[in-house]
Structure formats: structure tokens, C-alpha cells
Short mmCIF file of C-alpha atoms and ligand atoms in Angstrom, two decimals:
data_model
loop_
_atom_site.label_atom_id
_atom_site.label_comp_id
_atom_site.label_asym_id
_atom_site.label_seq_id
_atom_site.Cartn_x
_atom_site.Cartn_y
_atom_site.Cartn_z
CA MET A 280 98.57 -23.82 -119.95
CA ARG A 281 98.17 -26.96 -117.83
CA THR A 282 100.59 -28.72 -120.02
CA MET A 283 103.28 -26.22 -119.48
CA ARG A 284 102.68 -26.44 -115.82
CA ARG A 285 102.97 -30.24 -115.78
CA MET A 286 106.20 -29.96 -117.91
CA GLY A 287 107.50 -27.58 -115.25
CA THR A 288 107.06 -30.05 -112.39
CA MET A 289 108.19 -33.10 -114.22
CA GLY A 290 110.83 -31.47 -116.43
CA VAL A 291 114.48 -31.31 -115.82
CA VAL A 292 116.06 -28.89 -113.72
CA ALA A 293 119.78 -28.93 -114.62
CA VAL A 294 122.08 -26.70 -112.71
CA VAL A 295 125.82 -26.45 -113.24
CA LEU A 296 127.89 -26.59 -110.13
CA LEU A 297 131.20 -25.04 -110.59
CA ALA A 298 133.85 -26.84 -108.93
CA ALA A 299 135.63 -24.69 -106.16
CA CYS A 300 138.64 -22.97 -107.94
CA ASP A 301 141.57 -25.28 -107.71
CA SER A 302 144.53 -23.35 -106.26
CA GLY A 303 146.63 -26.57 -106.02
CA ASP A 304 149.57 -27.48 -108.00
CA ILE A 305 149.69 -27.51 -111.76
CA ALA A 306 150.36 -31.18 -112.28
CA ASP A 307 147.02 -31.96 -110.60
CA LYS A 308 145.16 -29.63 -112.75
CA VAL A 309 146.65 -31.02 -116.02
CA TYR A 310 145.72 -34.72 -114.87
CA THR A 311 142.36 -33.66 -114.07
CA VAL A 312 141.42 -31.98 -117.43
CA ASP A 313 143.06 -34.67 -119.59
CA GLU A 314 141.78 -37.73 -118.03
CA LYS A 315 138.26 -36.95 -116.91
CA GLY A 316 135.34 -36.23 -119.02
CA TYR A 317 132.10 -34.57 -117.76
CA THR A 318 130.27 -35.76 -114.69
CA VAL A 319 126.46 -35.73 -114.24
CA LYS A 320 124.93 -36.37 -111.00
CA MET A 321 121.20 -37.14 -110.90
CA THR A 322 119.22 -37.01 -107.72
CA ALA A 323 115.52 -37.79 -107.20
CA ARG A 324 113.12 -39.30 -104.82
CA MET A 325 111.73 -42.22 -106.63
CA SER A 326 109.08 -44.95 -106.11
CA GLY A 327 108.24 -48.07 -108.00
CA LEU A 328 111.84 -49.09 -108.94
CA SER A 329 111.35 -52.48 -107.47
CA GLU A 330 108.72 -53.23 -110.18
CA TRP A 331 111.52 -53.67 -112.75
CA GLU A 332 113.39 -56.21 -110.82
CA GLY A 333 113.76 -59.46 -112.84
CA SER A 334 112.39 -57.89 -116.02
CA ASP A 335 114.26 -57.05 -119.22
CA TYR A 336 114.12 -53.34 -118.52
CA THR A 337 116.41 -51.21 -116.44
CA LEU A 338 115.99 -47.74 -115.36
CA ALA A 339 119.17 -45.95 -115.72
CA VAL A 340 121.16 -42.81 -116.05
CA ALA A 341 122.49 -43.16 -119.55
CA GLY A 342 124.80 -41.38 -122.05
CA PHE A 343 123.84 -41.55 -125.75
CA THR A 344 125.76 -40.43 -128.87
CA SER A 345 123.58 -38.94 -131.71
CA GLU A 346 124.10 -41.93 -133.92
CA SER A 347 122.86 -44.80 -131.72
CA LYS A 348 119.94 -45.95 -129.92
CA PHE A 349 122.22 -47.80 -127.60
CA ALA A 350 123.57 -46.35 -124.59
CA LEU A 351 127.41 -45.72 -124.73
CA LEU A 352 127.36 -46.19 -120.97
CA GLN A 353 124.87 -46.33 -118.27
CA LYS A 354 124.48 -46.92 -114.58
CA ALA A 355 121.25 -48.69 -113.40
CA LEU A 356 119.27 -47.22 -110.51
CA PRO A 357 119.12 -49.48 -107.56
CA SER A 358 115.91 -51.56 -107.82
CA SER A 359 116.25 -52.21 -104.09
CA ALA A 360 115.90 -48.51 -103.19
CA GLU A 361 112.95 -48.06 -100.81
CA ASP A 362 110.04 -46.00 -102.16
CA GLY A 363 110.49 -42.25 -101.46
CA THR A 364 114.02 -42.30 -100.28
CA PRO A 365 116.45 -40.02 -102.15
CA VAL A 366 118.52 -41.69 -104.75
CA SER A 367 121.52 -40.15 -106.30
CA LEU A 368 123.69 -41.58 -108.96
CA VAL A 369 126.84 -40.29 -110.55
CA LEU A 370 127.93 -40.94 -114.08
CA SER A 371 131.45 -39.78 -114.84
CA ASN A 372 134.06 -39.92 -117.45
CA LEU A 373 131.68 -38.83 -120.09
CA SER A 374 133.54 -38.28 -123.36
CA SER A 375 132.81 -35.52 -125.88
CA GLU A 376 131.00 -38.17 -128.04
CA VAL A 377 128.14 -38.23 -125.54
CA GLN A 378 125.37 -36.01 -126.78
CA THR A 379 122.55 -36.42 -124.33
CA VAL A 380 122.51 -37.85 -120.67
CA GLU A 381 119.17 -39.27 -119.94
CA LEU A 382 117.20 -40.89 -117.28
CA ALA A 383 115.88 -43.66 -119.53
CA LEU A 384 114.48 -47.10 -119.47
CA THR A 385 116.75 -49.30 -121.41
CA ASN A 386 116.61 -53.00 -122.21
CA SER A 387 119.26 -55.67 -121.55
CA LEU A 388 121.16 -54.62 -124.70
CA ARG A 389 121.25 -50.93 -123.24
CA LYS A 390 118.70 -49.87 -126.16
CA ARG A 391 116.67 -46.80 -125.29
CA ILE A 392 113.01 -47.72 -124.71
CA ILE A 393 111.94 -44.43 -123.38
CA THR A 394 113.36 -41.19 -122.04
CA LEU A 395 112.01 -39.55 -118.84
CA ALA A 396 114.28 -36.72 -118.66
CA SER A 397 117.27 -35.53 -120.78
CA ILE A 398 120.01 -32.96 -120.76
CA ASN A 399 121.93 -31.95 -123.84
CA MET A 400 125.68 -31.93 -123.20
CA ALA A 401 126.13 -29.27 -125.85
CA ASP A 402 124.59 -26.80 -123.40
CA TYR A 403 127.58 -27.42 -121.21
CA ALA A 404 130.20 -27.21 -123.82
CA ASP A 405 131.92 -24.13 -122.40
CA ARG A 406 132.21 -25.52 -119.11
CA SER A 407 135.50 -26.99 -117.80
CA ALA A 408 135.58 -30.73 -117.65
CA HIS A 409 135.62 -31.17 -114.05
CA ASP A 410 132.33 -29.20 -113.31
CA THR A 411 129.65 -31.40 -112.24
CA ILE A 412 126.13 -31.15 -113.92
CA LEU A 413 123.41 -31.66 -111.48
CA LEU A 414 120.19 -33.27 -112.76
CA ASP A 415 117.59 -32.88 -110.02
CA LEU A 416 114.42 -34.67 -110.79
CA GLY A 417 112.40 -33.99 -107.70
CA THR A 418 109.88 -36.80 -106.99
CA LEU A 419 109.21 -39.34 -109.73
CA ASP A 420 106.95 -42.59 -109.87
CA ALA A 421 109.36 -44.87 -111.62
CA GLY A 422 107.00 -47.96 -111.58
CA ARG A 423 105.42 -49.49 -114.68
CA PHE A 424 102.63 -47.07 -114.85
CA GLY A 425 104.55 -44.05 -113.57
CA ILE A 426 106.93 -44.41 -116.60
CA LEU A 427 103.99 -44.76 -118.90
CA GLN A 428 102.48 -41.58 -117.39
CA THR A 429 105.47 -39.54 -117.52
CA GLY A 430 107.00 -40.80 -120.78
CA ILE A 431 103.98 -41.26 -122.93
CA LEU A 432 100.59 -40.01 -121.64
CA ASN A 433 101.97 -36.52 -120.40
CA ARG A 434 103.86 -36.19 -123.67
CA ALA A 435 101.37 -37.33 -126.30
CA CYS A 436 97.92 -37.78 -124.95
CA ILE A 437 96.71 -35.43 -122.15
CA GLN A 438 96.39 -32.26 -124.48
CA CYS A 439 93.28 -33.96 -125.67
CA HIS A 440 92.50 -36.26 -122.73
CA GLY A 441 92.07 -34.08 -119.55
CA ALA A 442 94.72 -31.25 -119.58
CA SER A 443 92.80 -28.45 -121.15
CA GLY A 444 89.53 -29.26 -119.28
CA ARG A 445 88.22 -31.41 -122.11
CA SER A 446 88.48 -35.07 -122.21
CA ALA A 447 87.92 -36.55 -125.57
CA ALA A 448 85.64 -39.66 -125.43
CA GLY A 449 85.18 -38.97 -121.59
CA LEU A 450 88.86 -40.37 -121.16
CA ASN A 451 90.91 -38.53 -118.68
CA LEU A 452 94.58 -39.41 -119.11
CA THR A 453 96.06 -37.00 -116.49
CA GLU A 454 98.09 -37.97 -113.61
CA GLY A 455 96.13 -39.57 -110.82
CA ASN A 456 93.09 -40.28 -113.25
CA ALA A 457 94.55 -42.27 -115.97
CA GLN A 458 94.73 -45.74 -114.56
CA ALA A 459 91.07 -45.54 -113.27
CA ASN A 460 89.92 -44.29 -116.58
CA LEU A 461 91.59 -47.05 -118.64
CA VAL A 462 91.80 -50.26 -116.81
CA ASP A 463 88.86 -52.60 -117.40
CA VAL A 464 86.64 -49.68 -118.38
CA PRO A 465 84.35 -50.33 -121.28
CA SER A 466 85.04 -48.27 -124.42
CA ALA A 467 82.63 -45.33 -125.12
CA ARG A 468 83.35 -45.60 -128.75
CA ARG A 469 83.85 -49.23 -129.71
CA GLU A 470 81.22 -51.55 -128.33
CA GLY A 471 82.37 -54.83 -126.97
CA TYR A 472 85.92 -53.53 -126.08
CA LEU A 473 87.48 -52.59 -122.78
CA ARG A 474 89.88 -49.61 -123.09
CA VAL A 475 92.51 -51.69 -121.32
CA GLU A 476 91.79 -55.36 -120.61
CA SER A 477 93.94 -56.43 -117.56
CA GLY A 478 96.39 -59.14 -118.72
CA ASN A 479 95.37 -59.07 -122.28
CA ALA A 480 97.20 -56.48 -124.28
CA GLU A 481 96.16 -57.77 -127.73
CA GLY A 482 92.52 -57.66 -126.82
CA SER A 483 92.61 -54.16 -125.53
CA LEU A 484 91.37 -51.12 -127.44
CA LEU A 485 94.38 -49.12 -126.40
CA HIS A 486 96.70 -51.66 -128.06
CA LEU A 487 94.62 -51.78 -131.13
CA ILE A 488 94.22 -47.98 -131.87
CA LEU A 489 98.06 -47.37 -131.34
CA ARG A 490 99.19 -50.11 -133.82
CA GLU A 491 99.42 -50.20 -137.58
CA GLY A 492 95.95 -51.30 -138.81
CA GLY A 493 94.23 -49.50 -135.92
CA GLU A 494 94.02 -46.17 -137.89
CA ASN A 495 90.18 -46.35 -138.51
CA LEU A 496 89.01 -47.83 -135.29
CA LEU A 497 88.28 -44.41 -133.97
CA ALA A 498 87.14 -41.17 -135.51
CA HIS A 499 90.66 -39.84 -134.78
CA ASN A 500 93.74 -41.62 -136.02
CA HIS A 501 95.72 -42.57 -132.78
CA THR A 502 98.30 -44.73 -134.69
CA GLU A 503 99.64 -41.54 -136.30
CA ILE A 504 99.52 -39.57 -132.85
CA LEU A 505 101.88 -42.30 -131.50
CA SER A 506 104.25 -42.55 -134.37
CA SER A 507 104.66 -38.77 -134.79
CA GLN A 508 105.71 -38.45 -131.11
CA PHE A 509 107.99 -41.39 -131.06
CA LYS A 510 109.85 -41.41 -134.34
CA THR A 511 112.82 -43.45 -133.27
CA ASN A 512 111.43 -45.69 -130.55
CA LEU A 513 107.70 -46.49 -131.65
CA GLU A 514 108.08 -50.24 -131.51
CA GLU A 515 109.75 -49.94 -128.16
CA VAL A 516 107.01 -47.66 -126.78
CA GLU A 517 104.30 -50.12 -128.10
CA GLU A 518 105.91 -52.96 -126.36
CA LEU A 519 106.24 -51.07 -123.16
CA ILE A 520 102.52 -50.26 -123.04
CA ASP A 521 101.74 -54.03 -123.78
CA ASN A 522 104.14 -54.81 -121.02
CA TRP A 523 102.22 -52.77 -118.63
CA ILE A 524 98.89 -54.35 -119.72
CA GLU A 525 100.20 -57.85 -119.40
CA HIS A 526 101.29 -57.16 -115.87
CA LEU A 527 97.88 -56.02 -114.78
CA THR A 528 95.96 -58.81 -112.92
CA PRO A 529 92.33 -59.17 -113.91
C1 HEC B 768 94.52 -34.51 -130.87
C2 HEC B 768 93.62 -34.97 -129.86
C3 HEC B 768 93.93 -36.53 -129.31
C4 HEC B 768 95.26 -36.91 -128.80
C5 HEC B 768 96.47 -36.22 -128.75
C6 HEC B 768 94.89 -38.32 -128.31
N1 HEC B 768 93.62 -38.55 -128.43
FE1 HEC B 768 92.76 -40.22 -127.79
N2 HEC B 768 90.91 -39.67 -128.47
C7 HEC B 768 90.74 -38.37 -129.20
C8 HEC B 768 89.44 -38.31 -129.70
C9 HEC B 768 88.70 -37.21 -130.44
C10 HEC B 768 88.74 -39.65 -129.34
C11 HEC B 768 87.32 -40.08 -129.67
C12 HEC B 768 87.35 -40.57 -131.06
C13 HEC B 768 86.03 -41.05 -131.51
O1 HEC B 768 85.11 -40.53 -131.11
O2 HEC B 768 86.00 -42.14 -132.26
C14 HEC B 768 89.76 -40.23 -128.54
C15 HEC B 768 89.63 -41.66 -128.11
C16 HEC B 768 90.59 -42.44 -127.26
C17 HEC B 768 90.27 -43.68 -126.76
C18 HEC B 768 88.92 -44.56 -126.84
C19 HEC B 768 88.18 -44.15 -125.79
C20 HEC B 768 86.89 -44.95 -125.64
O3 HEC B 768 86.29 -44.94 -124.53
O4 HEC B 768 86.59 -45.57 -126.70
C21 HEC B 768 91.49 -44.04 -126.32
C22 HEC B 768 91.76 -45.42 -125.55
C23 HEC B 768 92.51 -43.04 -126.54
N3 HEC B 768 91.81 -41.91 -127.15
C24 HEC B 768 93.75 -43.03 -126.10
C25 HEC B 768 94.75 -42.09 -126.28
C26 HEC B 768 96.07 -42.18 -126.00
C27 HEC B 768 96.73 -43.36 -125.26
C28 HEC B 768 96.70 -41.11 -126.48
C29 HEC B 768 98.10 -40.86 -126.48
C30 HEC B 768 99.13 -41.62 -127.02
C31 HEC B 768 95.72 -40.23 -127.10
N4 HEC B 768 94.52 -40.93 -126.93
C32 HEC B 768 95.85 -39.05 -127.67
C33 HEC B 768 91.59 -37.49 -129.32
C34 HEC B 768 92.96 -37.47 -128.99
#
């Protein structure tokens, strides 16, 4: 139940705004339909965007085809946006090749690292091309840890760690608890390890249990949990977790 509620607050509310009926001349209309693809407008109040400044990662609204991990087109969110101020971004001229429009972290090659919210363009196939699809994301922590929480922990971990009232190994990974439960906290299951050791990804239990070779470190196979959830971007997700750990200062 808690999981459903969480998805409800962080999930996507996509609403189609029908453009006001165009009573204007026909030439205008023909031009609009032929030249323009779909338009998606994303709005949100975000914090933490500045944490990505100068990094290899970009938080962007991006259009993906079904064939590629690389965005066909994307627009970066302004990393200068002040925390909590409303941000809105318009992605237009989306061709029919674009299958999903996502709020995603991408790298410098526009490769998808992780998706935070997504709309399926097929759901809007019957709309005329000049409608604007609104993607309202509410409030979102878009900093290093916020993205980990929304993109990874909420999706793959909290069902056993905190959301249903039980926290396996005494580890609560729900929002507002996860950092304090992970960072520089001794493992309850493997003596000599910290769950996450600030600045040292490779020495952290979290890194080890999620990677190949870590299947048997715990009584529960976490390598498989991660690989079953992130089938097409496993390596990217592993690197993102390491990137977060490396940026923690001891
Ligand atoms: C299906 C249930 C389940 C899911 C999903 C799950 N875990 Fe676990 N987790 C466990 C269990 C059970 C243990 C304790 C294993 C043991 O006793 O050896 C554990 C232990 C851990 C530990 C070690 C804690 C310690 O103090 O030693 C970490 C770290 C951890 N999980 C992180 C995660 C992360 C991150 C995710 C999501 C990617 C996740 N878990 C998803 C069940 C789960």
C-alpha cells in the first residue's frame, strides 16, 4: 500500500491540453499540422540541480525512440535554477519516431542513465499534433541523492527496506531515512564493512552486494534485485551509485 502511495506522489501526472479550436484560415492550419510534431511541457519545483554542474551528467527532458539508449533530442534543465523555484521546459517538434519522453539523467553522449518519469507517446496518438502534453512533476529533489532515492531506492528497494513496515537487516531506505541509514553506518550483516563508506565506493558493502561477484555476500541475492529492475541500464545505475558515494566527504 505504501508503495502505491509513494508512486502516486512521485509518479507522472500527464494531462493533455487541447489547444483552443483554431478558427483561423486554412493555410495556417495546414502549416501547423505538417511542420510541427508533438510538444511536451514539463513543469516542476526542483532542488539540487546545481549538484550536477561540471559533471558528466545532465538532467534533461529527453525524447527516446524504442531502439536506442541515446536520446534523439533533449533539453537540459538549467543547473542554475534556484532550489524550489518552478522550472518549466518545453520540448517541441517531437517526431513520430519518439516513443517516450522522459525526465532522465543522461551523460555527455545523451545516453540514458536513469529515468525519473516517463510518458508514452503512443497514449497520445489520437491527439492532433499541436496539442501540448503537460508533464507536471510536482516537487522533486533532483540532486545526487534525490535521484538515487526516486530512480533506484523507491523502485527497487523500499518494498523490503521500510515501506511495508519491515526493514530487512534494520535498514530503512525510504525517503527521509535512507541517507542516515546508509552513510558511514556499520553493516548489521557483514562485520568490518560500512553499508556505505563516504568517498570509497569500492570498499562499501552497498557497491559490493549490487555487483557481479557479490551474489553471496548476504543471505539475499542483491545483484539479482538490481539486474532484474534495470535490464537495459544496469551498468549506468551501478556507476551512478558509485558516483554518489565518491562525492560523499568522510
Ligand atoms: C526482496 C527483499 C529485498 C529487496 C527488494 C532489497 N533487499 Fe536489501 N536486504 C534484504 C534482506 C533480507 C537483507 C538481509 C540479508 C542477510 O541477512 O544477509 C538485506 C540487506 C541489505 C543490506 C545490508 C545491510 C547490512 O546492514 O548489512 C543492504 C546494504 C541492502 N540490503 C541494500 C538494498 C538495496 C540498495 C536494495 C535495492 C537495490 C535492496 N537492498 C533491496 C532484502 C531485500
